[in-house]
XYZ file of C-alpha atoms in Angstrom:
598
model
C 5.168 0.642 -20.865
C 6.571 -1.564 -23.546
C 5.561 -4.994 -24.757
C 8.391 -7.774 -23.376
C 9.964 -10.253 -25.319
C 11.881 -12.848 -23.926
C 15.075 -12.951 -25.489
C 15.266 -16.381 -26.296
C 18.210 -16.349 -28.803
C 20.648 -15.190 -26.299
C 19.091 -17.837 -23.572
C 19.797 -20.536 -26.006
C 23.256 -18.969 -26.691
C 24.427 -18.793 -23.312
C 23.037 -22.013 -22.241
C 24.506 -23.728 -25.154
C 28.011 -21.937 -25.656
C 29.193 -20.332 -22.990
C 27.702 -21.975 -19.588
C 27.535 -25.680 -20.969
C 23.814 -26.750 -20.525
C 25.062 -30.078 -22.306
C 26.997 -30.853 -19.808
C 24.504 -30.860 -17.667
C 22.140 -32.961 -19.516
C 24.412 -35.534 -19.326
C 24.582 -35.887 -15.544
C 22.486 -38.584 -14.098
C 18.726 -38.480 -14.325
C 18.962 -35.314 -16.446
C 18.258 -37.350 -19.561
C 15.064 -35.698 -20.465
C 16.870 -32.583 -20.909
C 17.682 -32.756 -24.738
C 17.787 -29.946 -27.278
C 14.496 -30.069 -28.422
C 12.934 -29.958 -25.291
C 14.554 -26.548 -24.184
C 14.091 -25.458 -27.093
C 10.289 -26.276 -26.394
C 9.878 -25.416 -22.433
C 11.905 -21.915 -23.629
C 9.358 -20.920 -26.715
C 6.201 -21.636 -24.388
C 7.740 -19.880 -21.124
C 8.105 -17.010 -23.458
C 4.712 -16.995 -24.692
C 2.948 -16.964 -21.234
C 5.410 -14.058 -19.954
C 5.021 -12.272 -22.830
C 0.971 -12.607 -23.308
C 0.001 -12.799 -19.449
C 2.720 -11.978 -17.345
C 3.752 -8.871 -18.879
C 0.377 -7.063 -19.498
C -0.510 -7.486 -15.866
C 2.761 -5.329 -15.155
C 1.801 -1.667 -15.136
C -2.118 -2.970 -13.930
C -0.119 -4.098 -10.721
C 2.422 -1.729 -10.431
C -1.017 1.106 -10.397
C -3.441 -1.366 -8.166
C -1.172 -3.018 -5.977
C -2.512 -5.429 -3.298
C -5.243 -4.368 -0.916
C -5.452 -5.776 2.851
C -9.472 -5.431 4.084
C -10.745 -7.046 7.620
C -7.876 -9.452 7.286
C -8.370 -10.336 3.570
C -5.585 -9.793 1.193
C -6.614 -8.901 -2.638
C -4.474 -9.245 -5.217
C -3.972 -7.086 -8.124
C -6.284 -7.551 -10.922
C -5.673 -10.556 -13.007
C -3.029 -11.605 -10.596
C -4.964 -14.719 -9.437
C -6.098 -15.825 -12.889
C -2.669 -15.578 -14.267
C -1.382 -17.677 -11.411
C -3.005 -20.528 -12.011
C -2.352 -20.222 -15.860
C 1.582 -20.449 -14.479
C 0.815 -23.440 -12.181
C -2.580 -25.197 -14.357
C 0.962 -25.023 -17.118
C 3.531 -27.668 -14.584
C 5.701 -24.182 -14.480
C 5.827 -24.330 -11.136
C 7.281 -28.177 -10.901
C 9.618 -27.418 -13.394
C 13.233 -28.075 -11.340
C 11.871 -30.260 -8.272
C 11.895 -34.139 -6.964
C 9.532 -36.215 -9.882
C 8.794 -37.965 -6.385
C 6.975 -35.446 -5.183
C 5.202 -34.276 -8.648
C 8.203 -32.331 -9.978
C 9.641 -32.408 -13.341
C 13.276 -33.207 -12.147
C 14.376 -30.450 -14.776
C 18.024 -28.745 -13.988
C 18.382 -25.263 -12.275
C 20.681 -24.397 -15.362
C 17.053 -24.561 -17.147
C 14.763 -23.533 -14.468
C 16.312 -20.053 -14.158
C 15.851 -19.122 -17.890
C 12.269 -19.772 -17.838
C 12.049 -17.766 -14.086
C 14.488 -14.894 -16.332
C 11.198 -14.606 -17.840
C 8.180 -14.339 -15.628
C 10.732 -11.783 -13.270
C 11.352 -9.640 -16.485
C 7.152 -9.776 -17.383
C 6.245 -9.077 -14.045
C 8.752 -8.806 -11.024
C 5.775 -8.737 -8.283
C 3.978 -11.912 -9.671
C 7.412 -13.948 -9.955
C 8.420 -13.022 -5.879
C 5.251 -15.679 -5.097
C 7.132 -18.578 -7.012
C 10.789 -17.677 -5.943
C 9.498 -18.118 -2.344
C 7.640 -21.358 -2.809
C 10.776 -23.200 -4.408
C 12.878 -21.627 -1.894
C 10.385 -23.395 0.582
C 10.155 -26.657 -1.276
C 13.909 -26.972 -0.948
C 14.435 -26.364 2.322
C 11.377 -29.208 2.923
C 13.464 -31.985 0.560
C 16.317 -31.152 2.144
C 15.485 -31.402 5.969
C 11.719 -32.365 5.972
C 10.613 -35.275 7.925
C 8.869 -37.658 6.383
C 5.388 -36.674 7.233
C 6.471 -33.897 6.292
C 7.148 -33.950 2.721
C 4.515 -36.384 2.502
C 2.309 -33.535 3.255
C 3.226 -30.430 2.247
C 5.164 -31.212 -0.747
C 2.983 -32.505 -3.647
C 1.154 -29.315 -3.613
C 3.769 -26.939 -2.865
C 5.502 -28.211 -5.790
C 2.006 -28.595 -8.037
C 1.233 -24.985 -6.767
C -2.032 -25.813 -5.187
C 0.178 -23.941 -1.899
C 2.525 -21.813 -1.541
C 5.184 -21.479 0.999
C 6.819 -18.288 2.630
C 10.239 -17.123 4.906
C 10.004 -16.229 7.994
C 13.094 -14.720 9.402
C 13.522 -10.870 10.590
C 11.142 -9.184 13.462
C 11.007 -5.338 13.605
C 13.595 -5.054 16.533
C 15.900 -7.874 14.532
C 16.496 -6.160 10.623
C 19.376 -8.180 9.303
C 19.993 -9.592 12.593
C 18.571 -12.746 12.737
C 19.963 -13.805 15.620
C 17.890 -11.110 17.742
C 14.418 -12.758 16.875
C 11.996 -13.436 19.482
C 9.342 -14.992 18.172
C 8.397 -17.903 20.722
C 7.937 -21.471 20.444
C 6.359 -23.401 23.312
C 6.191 -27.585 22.913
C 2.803 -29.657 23.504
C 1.981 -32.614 24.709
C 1.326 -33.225 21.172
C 4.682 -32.998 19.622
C 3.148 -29.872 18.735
C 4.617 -26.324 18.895
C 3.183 -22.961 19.827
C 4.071 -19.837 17.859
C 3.828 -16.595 19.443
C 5.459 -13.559 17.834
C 5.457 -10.893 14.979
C 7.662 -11.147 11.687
C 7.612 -8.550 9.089
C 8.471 -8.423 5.227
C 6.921 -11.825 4.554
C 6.557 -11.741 0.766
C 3.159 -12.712 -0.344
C 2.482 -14.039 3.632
C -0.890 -13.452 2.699
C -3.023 -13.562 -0.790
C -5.633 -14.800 -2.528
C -4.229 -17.333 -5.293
C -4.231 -20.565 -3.529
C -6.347 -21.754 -0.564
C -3.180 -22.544 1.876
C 0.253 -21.065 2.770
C 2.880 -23.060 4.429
C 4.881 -20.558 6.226
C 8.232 -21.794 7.830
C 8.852 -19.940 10.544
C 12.005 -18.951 12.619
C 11.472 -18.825 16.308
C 13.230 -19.840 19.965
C 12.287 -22.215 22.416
C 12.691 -21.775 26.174
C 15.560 -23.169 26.822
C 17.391 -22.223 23.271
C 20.772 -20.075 23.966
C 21.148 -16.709 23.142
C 22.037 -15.754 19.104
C 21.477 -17.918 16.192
C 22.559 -20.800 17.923
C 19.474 -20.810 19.593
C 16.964 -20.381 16.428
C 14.865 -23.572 15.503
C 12.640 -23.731 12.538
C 8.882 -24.668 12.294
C 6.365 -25.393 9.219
C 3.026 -23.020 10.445
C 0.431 -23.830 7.723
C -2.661 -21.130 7.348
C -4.864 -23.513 7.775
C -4.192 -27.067 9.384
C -3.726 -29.847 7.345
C -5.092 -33.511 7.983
C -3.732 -36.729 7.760
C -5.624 -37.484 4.527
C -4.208 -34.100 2.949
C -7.149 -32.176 3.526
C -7.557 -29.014 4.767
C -8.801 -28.410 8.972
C -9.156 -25.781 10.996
C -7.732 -22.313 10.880
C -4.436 -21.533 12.518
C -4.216 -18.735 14.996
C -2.053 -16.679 12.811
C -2.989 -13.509 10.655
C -1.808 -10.499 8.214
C -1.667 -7.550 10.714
C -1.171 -5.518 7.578
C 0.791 -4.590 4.188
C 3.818 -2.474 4.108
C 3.606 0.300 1.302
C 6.396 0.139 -0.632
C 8.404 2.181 -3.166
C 8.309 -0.954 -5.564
C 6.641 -4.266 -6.363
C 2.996 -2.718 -5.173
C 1.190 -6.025 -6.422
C 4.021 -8.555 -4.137
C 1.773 -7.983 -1.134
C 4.951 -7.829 2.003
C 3.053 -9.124 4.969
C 3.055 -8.243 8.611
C 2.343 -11.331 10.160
C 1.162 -11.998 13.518
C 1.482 -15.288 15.167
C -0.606 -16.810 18.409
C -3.354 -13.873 18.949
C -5.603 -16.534 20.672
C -2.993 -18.708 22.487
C -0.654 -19.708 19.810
C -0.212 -21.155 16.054
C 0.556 -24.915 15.849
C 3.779 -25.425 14.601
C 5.745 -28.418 13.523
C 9.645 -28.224 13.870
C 11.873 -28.886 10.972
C 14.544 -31.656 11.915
C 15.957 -30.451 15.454
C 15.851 -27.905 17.868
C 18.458 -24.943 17.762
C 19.482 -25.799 13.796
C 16.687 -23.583 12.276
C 19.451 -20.941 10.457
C 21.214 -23.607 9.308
C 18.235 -25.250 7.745
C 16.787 -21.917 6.739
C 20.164 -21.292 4.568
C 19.009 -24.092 2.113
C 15.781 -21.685 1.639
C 18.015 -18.164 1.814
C 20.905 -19.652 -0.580
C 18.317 -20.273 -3.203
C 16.473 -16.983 -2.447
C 19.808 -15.423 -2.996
C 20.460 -16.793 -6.212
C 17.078 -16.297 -7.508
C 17.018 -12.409 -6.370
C 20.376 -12.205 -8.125
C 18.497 -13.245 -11.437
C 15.757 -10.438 -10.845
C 18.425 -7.995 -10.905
C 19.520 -9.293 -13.958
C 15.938 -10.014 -15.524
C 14.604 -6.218 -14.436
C 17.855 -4.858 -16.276
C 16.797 -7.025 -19.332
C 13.362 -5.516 -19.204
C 14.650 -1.904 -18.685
C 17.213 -2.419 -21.402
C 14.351 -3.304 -23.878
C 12.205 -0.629 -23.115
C 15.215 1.966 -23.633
C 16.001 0.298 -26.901
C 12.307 0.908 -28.334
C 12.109 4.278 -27.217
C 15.594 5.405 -28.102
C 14.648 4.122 -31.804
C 11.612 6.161 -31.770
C 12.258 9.499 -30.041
C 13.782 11.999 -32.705
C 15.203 15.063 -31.111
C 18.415 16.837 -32.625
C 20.432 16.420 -36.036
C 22.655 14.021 -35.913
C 26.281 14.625 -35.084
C 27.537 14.147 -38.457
C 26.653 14.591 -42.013
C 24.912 18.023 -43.285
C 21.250 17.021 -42.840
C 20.148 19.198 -40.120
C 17.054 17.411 -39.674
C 16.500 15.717 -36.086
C 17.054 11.726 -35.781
C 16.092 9.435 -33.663
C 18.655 9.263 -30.631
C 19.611 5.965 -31.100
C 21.917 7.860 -33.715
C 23.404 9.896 -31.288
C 26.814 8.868 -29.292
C 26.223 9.027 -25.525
C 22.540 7.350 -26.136
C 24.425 4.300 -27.677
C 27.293 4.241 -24.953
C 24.238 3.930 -22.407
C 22.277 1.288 -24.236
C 25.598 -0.722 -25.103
C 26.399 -0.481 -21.136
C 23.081 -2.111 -20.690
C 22.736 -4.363 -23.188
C 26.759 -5.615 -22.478
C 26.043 -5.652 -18.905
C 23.052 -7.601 -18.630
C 24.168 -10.790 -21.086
C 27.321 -10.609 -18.535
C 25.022 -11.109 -15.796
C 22.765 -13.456 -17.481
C 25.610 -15.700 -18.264
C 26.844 -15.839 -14.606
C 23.085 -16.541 -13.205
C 23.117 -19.370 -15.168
C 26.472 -20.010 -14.751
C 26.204 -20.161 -11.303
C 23.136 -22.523 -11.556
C 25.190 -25.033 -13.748
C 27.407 -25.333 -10.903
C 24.698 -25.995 -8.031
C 23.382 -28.547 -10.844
C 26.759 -30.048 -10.809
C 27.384 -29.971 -7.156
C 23.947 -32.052 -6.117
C 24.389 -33.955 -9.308
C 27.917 -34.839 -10.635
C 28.936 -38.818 -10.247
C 32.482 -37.792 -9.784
C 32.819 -36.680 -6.074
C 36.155 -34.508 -6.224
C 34.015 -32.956 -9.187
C 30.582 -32.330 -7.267
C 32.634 -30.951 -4.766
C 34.816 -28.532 -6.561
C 31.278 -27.567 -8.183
C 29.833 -26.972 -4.567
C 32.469 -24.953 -3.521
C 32.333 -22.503 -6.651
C 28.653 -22.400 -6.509
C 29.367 -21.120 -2.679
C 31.581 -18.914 -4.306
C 29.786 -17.425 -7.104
C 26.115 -17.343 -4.760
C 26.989 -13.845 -2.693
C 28.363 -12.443 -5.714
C 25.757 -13.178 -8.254
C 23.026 -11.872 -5.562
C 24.821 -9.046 -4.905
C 26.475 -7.986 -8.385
C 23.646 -8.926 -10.827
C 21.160 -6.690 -7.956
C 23.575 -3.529 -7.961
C 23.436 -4.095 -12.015
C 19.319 -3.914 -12.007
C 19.185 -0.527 -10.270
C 22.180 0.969 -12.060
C 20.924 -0.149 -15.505
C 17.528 0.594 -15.282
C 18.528 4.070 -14.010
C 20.187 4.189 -17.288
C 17.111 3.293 -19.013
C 15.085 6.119 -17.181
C 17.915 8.497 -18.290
C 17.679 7.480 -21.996
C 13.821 7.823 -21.866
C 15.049 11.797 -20.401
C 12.312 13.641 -19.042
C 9.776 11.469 -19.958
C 11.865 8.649 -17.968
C 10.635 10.202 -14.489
C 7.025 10.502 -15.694
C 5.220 7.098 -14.263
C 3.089 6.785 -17.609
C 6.317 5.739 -19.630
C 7.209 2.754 -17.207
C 10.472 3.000 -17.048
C 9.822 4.491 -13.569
C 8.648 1.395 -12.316
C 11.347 -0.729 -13.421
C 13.919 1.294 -11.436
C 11.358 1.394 -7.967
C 10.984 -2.391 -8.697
C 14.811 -3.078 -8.969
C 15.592 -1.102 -5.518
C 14.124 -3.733 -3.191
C 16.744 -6.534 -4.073
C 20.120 -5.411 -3.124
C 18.602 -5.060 0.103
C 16.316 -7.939 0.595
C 17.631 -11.458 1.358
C 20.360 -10.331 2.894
C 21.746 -6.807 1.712
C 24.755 -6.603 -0.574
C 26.756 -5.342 2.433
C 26.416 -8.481 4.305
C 26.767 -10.573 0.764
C 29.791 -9.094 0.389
C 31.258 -10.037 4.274
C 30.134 -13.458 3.258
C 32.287 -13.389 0.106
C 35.376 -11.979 1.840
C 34.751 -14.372 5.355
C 33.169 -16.962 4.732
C 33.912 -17.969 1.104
C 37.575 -16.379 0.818
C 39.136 -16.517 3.927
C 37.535 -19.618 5.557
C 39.371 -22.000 2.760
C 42.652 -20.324 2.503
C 40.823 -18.736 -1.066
C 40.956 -22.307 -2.760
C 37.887 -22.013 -4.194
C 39.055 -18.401 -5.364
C 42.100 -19.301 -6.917
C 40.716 -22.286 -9.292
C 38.425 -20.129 -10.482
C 40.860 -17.375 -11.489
C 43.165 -20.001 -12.868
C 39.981 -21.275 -15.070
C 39.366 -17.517 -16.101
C 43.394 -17.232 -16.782
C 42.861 -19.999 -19.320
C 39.924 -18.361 -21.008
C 41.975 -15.223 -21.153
C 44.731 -16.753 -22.675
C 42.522 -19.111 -25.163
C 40.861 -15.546 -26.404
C 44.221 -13.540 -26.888
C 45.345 -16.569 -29.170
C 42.408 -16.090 -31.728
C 42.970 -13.245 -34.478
C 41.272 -9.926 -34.573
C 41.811 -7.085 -32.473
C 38.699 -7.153 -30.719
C 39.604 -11.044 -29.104
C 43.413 -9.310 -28.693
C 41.762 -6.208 -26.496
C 39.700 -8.802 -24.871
C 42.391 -10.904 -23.449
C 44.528 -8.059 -22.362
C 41.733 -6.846 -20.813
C 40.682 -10.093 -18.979
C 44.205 -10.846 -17.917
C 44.697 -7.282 -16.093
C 40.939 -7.623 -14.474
C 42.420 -11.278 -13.124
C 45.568 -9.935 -12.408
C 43.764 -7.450 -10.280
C 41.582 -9.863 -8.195
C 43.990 -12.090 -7.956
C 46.170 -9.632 -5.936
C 42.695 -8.238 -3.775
C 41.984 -11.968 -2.950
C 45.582 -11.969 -1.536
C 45.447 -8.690 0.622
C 42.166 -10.279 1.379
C 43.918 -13.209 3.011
C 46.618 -11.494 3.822
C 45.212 -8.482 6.059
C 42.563 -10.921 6.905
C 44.942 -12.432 9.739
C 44.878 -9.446 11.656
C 42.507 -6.461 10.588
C 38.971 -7.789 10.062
C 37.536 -4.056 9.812
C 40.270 -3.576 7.187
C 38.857 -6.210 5.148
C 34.988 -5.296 5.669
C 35.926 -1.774 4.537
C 36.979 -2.956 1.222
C 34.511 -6.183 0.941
C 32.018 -4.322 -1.494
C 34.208 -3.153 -3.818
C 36.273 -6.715 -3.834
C 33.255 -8.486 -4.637
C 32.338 -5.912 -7.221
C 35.585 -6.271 -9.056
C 34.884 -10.255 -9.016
C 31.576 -9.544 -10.412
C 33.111 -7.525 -13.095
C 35.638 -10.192 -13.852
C 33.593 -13.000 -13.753
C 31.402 -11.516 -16.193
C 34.372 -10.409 -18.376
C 35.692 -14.221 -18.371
C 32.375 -14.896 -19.419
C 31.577 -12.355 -22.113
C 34.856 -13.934 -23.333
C 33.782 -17.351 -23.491
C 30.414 -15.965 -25.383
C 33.085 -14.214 -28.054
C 34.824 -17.411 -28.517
C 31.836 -19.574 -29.230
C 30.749 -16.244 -31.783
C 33.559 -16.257 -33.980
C 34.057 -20.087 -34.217
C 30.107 -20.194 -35.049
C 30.322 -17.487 -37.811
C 32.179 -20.256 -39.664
C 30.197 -22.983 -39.942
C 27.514 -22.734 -43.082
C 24.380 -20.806 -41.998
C 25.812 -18.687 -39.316
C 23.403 -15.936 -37.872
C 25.896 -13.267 -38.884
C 24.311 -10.249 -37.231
C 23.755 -11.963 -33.792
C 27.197 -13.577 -33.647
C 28.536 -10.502 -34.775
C 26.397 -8.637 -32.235
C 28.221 -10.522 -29.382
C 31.469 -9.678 -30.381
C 30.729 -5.950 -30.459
C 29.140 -6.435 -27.738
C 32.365 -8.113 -25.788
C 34.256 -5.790 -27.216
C 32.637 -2.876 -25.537
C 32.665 -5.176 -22.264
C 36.862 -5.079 -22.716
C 36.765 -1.605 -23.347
C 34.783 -0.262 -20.718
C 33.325 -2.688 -18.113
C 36.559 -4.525 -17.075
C 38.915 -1.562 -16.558
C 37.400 -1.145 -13.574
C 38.431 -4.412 -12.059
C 42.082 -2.637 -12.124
C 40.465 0.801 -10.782
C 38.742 -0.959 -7.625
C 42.189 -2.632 -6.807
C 43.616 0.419 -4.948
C 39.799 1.275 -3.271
C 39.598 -2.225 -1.604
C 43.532 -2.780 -0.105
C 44.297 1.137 0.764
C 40.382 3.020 1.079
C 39.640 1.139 4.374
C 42.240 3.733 6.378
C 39.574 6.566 6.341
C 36.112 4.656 6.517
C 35.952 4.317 10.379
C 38.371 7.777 11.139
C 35.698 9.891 12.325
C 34.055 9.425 15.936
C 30.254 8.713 15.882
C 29.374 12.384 17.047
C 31.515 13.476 13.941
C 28.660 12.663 11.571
């Protein structure tokens, strides 16, 4: 396996030119955020990734973590490096500075998690989880609460884990049936099993808060009867300190294609009677609590799709320079070159390498918005940013994650044979990448929530200024000169043209034929994903070419990224237009056979 290198340049690019990470410094209480300080918290992210997140890659990916008499053991080094990562503040980086944090912005905190996901995918998944917990806590937390649990979920002295699905329950969160009984105390009693629980159990840190999904007795049937409770490992008094033991336990470790050192947790909850639980705000709201926690889960699995393609996409790069097999396809010299020379090897790297700066620009792009929504002092402006980051949340996750599997398959296929032997680690990009277009939510139901909930539920508002903002970008990059910005904006327009007229059969057929529109809904929010990231890859060429004018332009990156969005136009957004006809006229077929036809 490869060294990693973060690839800082285009961070600073992106955040700079294309998503507006100025911007967002200027909102209130982002003040801190100024250009040498990114510039700083970037450099020293990339140096811990690089020198201790990324080594421990290939020793995790081969040890994995071990469960023995109830004790979970992580990989080796695992624990050490995590408390380099939280001994560092990395951990406080984006969170309340009431609570410890560093009140950084999202639009900064997910370039510096870019890099521990592309060093080491199974180390990061412990993080993701514990700011997905801390959120939920700020946002519906009591008071004792966050007076509790926060400071050292946010410090990383704990770390905090989802608990939704249940063996019988899969996606289906509203079958759980996990059981919470109420004490005399105020007090709660767990009872019940839950299953995938990312790092429900480890080693690094001597609590877990674990927020837990479960019904009471008189709760309704479906998720209208879910409430959510904090159950913390071990009990924590008033003074902070740790108590007793809670009665809950790992009943084992689910071995997985991917991610072997992310140790995915059985849990078991109540053995002896029941684990104390304390609810979070009130009874029957738990889902709609636990979406603060699965929103920002969503948008952080998005990034590891894009971050595992970055780290596939480098590894292909390095070997493609130094694997010489065949002559090259011109010229007279029949001696063999390095296969970087040859044609279908560079189509495959620049359908990485085009691919994955689309998808890092909407990660981020998406985060400016959520930054924007919580933070902007204009309300018709925080709220036009709130209802694009809604927008742009289901297709990030689900867009960026089908992108991580289909580009590091490409980077096994440069790597040829030697791509499916494990020793090469390309291998283990690819098994690593699998897990998240399934996980939080599989792309499947992302995409229902695009065409349902985020299209059809506002009459596609929040659809339609966002194709009218990419319409403008499309227009600004067919007015600059060059052929390449010319092919761009033709390009762009015909992708927009093309969503624009799904988004309308989406409302449209919508009224009446639900299954119609489900049939289609991967595919629509496919096209948007290749749109988006089109619109975006044309803001990045516009910043390029007015940058190669000013005195001491970095001619060979700028130039790079107009290639680069060249290659998008050319290949990558025609199939916004081919998609068109899949999503309003495939649906007639998908449900034509009866079940015993299969």
């Amino acid at each position: 396996m490869t060294a990693y290198n973060a690839p800082i340049q285009d961070m600073r690019f992106t955040l700079n030119h294309v998503v507006g990470l100025p911007q967002v410094a200027a909102l209130p209480g982002y003040d801190a955020v100024t250009s040498d300080l990114v510039d700083q918290v970037l450099d020293e992210a990339g140096k811990l990734a690089r020198d201790v997140l990324a080594p421990l890659n290939w020793v995790g990916d081969q040890n994995g973590a071990k469960l023995e008499n109830g004790v979970v053991t992580t990989a080796p080094g695992f624990r050490d490096a995590y408390w380099k990562y939280a001994e560092g503040g990395w951990n406080a980086v984006p969170f309340d500075p009431d609570f410890g944090g560093q009140g950084l912005p999202w639009t900064l905190a997910l370039p510096i998690q870019e890099m521990w996901t592309s060093a080491n995918m199974s180390f990061s998944l412990c993080p993701m989880l514990n700011q997905g917990a801390v959120e939920l806590l700020q946002a519906h937390g009591s008071a004792e609460q966050k007076r509790l649990y926060l400071e050292k979920l946010i410090s990383g002295e704990w770390t905090g884990t989802m608990n939704l699905t249940e063996p019988q329950a899969g996606s289906d969160v509203g079958a759980v049936r996990t059981k919470a009984v109420p004490n005399d105390d105020g007090t709660w009693l767990i009872t019940g099993q839950k299953i995938f629980i990312t790092y429900g159990e480890h080693d690094f840190t001597d609590n877990i808060i674990h927020l837990v999904l479960a019904r009471t007795p008189t709760a309704p049937a479906g998720v209208k009867g879910i409430s959510l409770f904090v159950v913390p490992k071990f009990m924590v008094n008033e003074d902070g300190s740790l108590g007793a033991r809670n009665d809950l336990r790992c009943a084992g470790l689910e071995h997985k294609m991917g991610i072997h050192a992310s140790p995915t947790a059985v849990m078991a909850y109540g053995d002896n009677g029941g684990a104390v639980g304390f609810m979070v705000g009130e009874e029957n709201r738990g889902i709609e609590y636990m979406f603060t926690m699965m929103n920002n889960a969503r948008l952080g699995v998005g990034l590891q799709g894009m971050a595992i393609a970055e780290r596939a996409y480098q590894q292909a790069v390095e070997y493609a320079k130094g694997r010489v097999q065949s002559r090259a396809l011109t010229g007279k010299d029949p001696s063999p070159v390095a296969i970087i020379r040859h044609p279908d090897v560079r189509r495959m790297l620049m359908t990485m390498k085009s691919q994955v700066e689309a998808a890092r620009a909407l990660v981020y792009f998406t985060a400016s918005a959520l930054d924007n929504a919580h933070r902007n002092p204009d309300a018709e402006a925080a709220k036009a940013a709130n209802a694009l980051n809604d927008l742009l949340t289901p297709i990030t996750k689900a867009w960026c994650t089908d992108l991580g599997v289909e580009i590091s398959s490409l980077g096994v296929q440069i790597h040829g044979g030697m791509g499916f032997i494990e020793e090469t680690g390309a291998a283990q990009h690819y098994r690593d990448a699998r897990i998240a277009p399934i996980y939080e939510g599989t792309n499947g139901i992302q995409a229902n929530d695009l065409a349902f909930r985020k299209v059809l539920r506002d009459g596609g508002q929040a659809a339609f200024s966002l194709i009218a903002d990419m319409r403008a970008t499309a227009a600004a990059i067919a007015a600059q000169p060059g052929d390449d910005m010319a092919t761009m904006g033709a390009n762009l327009t015909d992708a927009i043209d093309a969503v624009e007229a799904a988004t309308k059969w989406v409302l449209e057929t919508g009224k009446g034929d639900l299954t119609a529109v489900a049939s289609g809904a991967v595919n629509y929010l496919r096209m948007f994903g290749v749109t988006i990231g089109g619109y975006l890859t044309a803001k990045a060429m516009i910043a390029a070419n007015d940058l190669l004018r000013q005195p001491g332009a970095d001619a060979r990156f700028l130039d790079g990224k107009i290639v680069t969005g060249r290659f998008y136009a050319d290949q990558i957004l025609p199939q916004a237009r081919g998609l068109l006809k899949i999503v309003t006229d495939g649906h007639r077929a998908v449900m034509g056979l009866s079940e015993d036809q299969f």
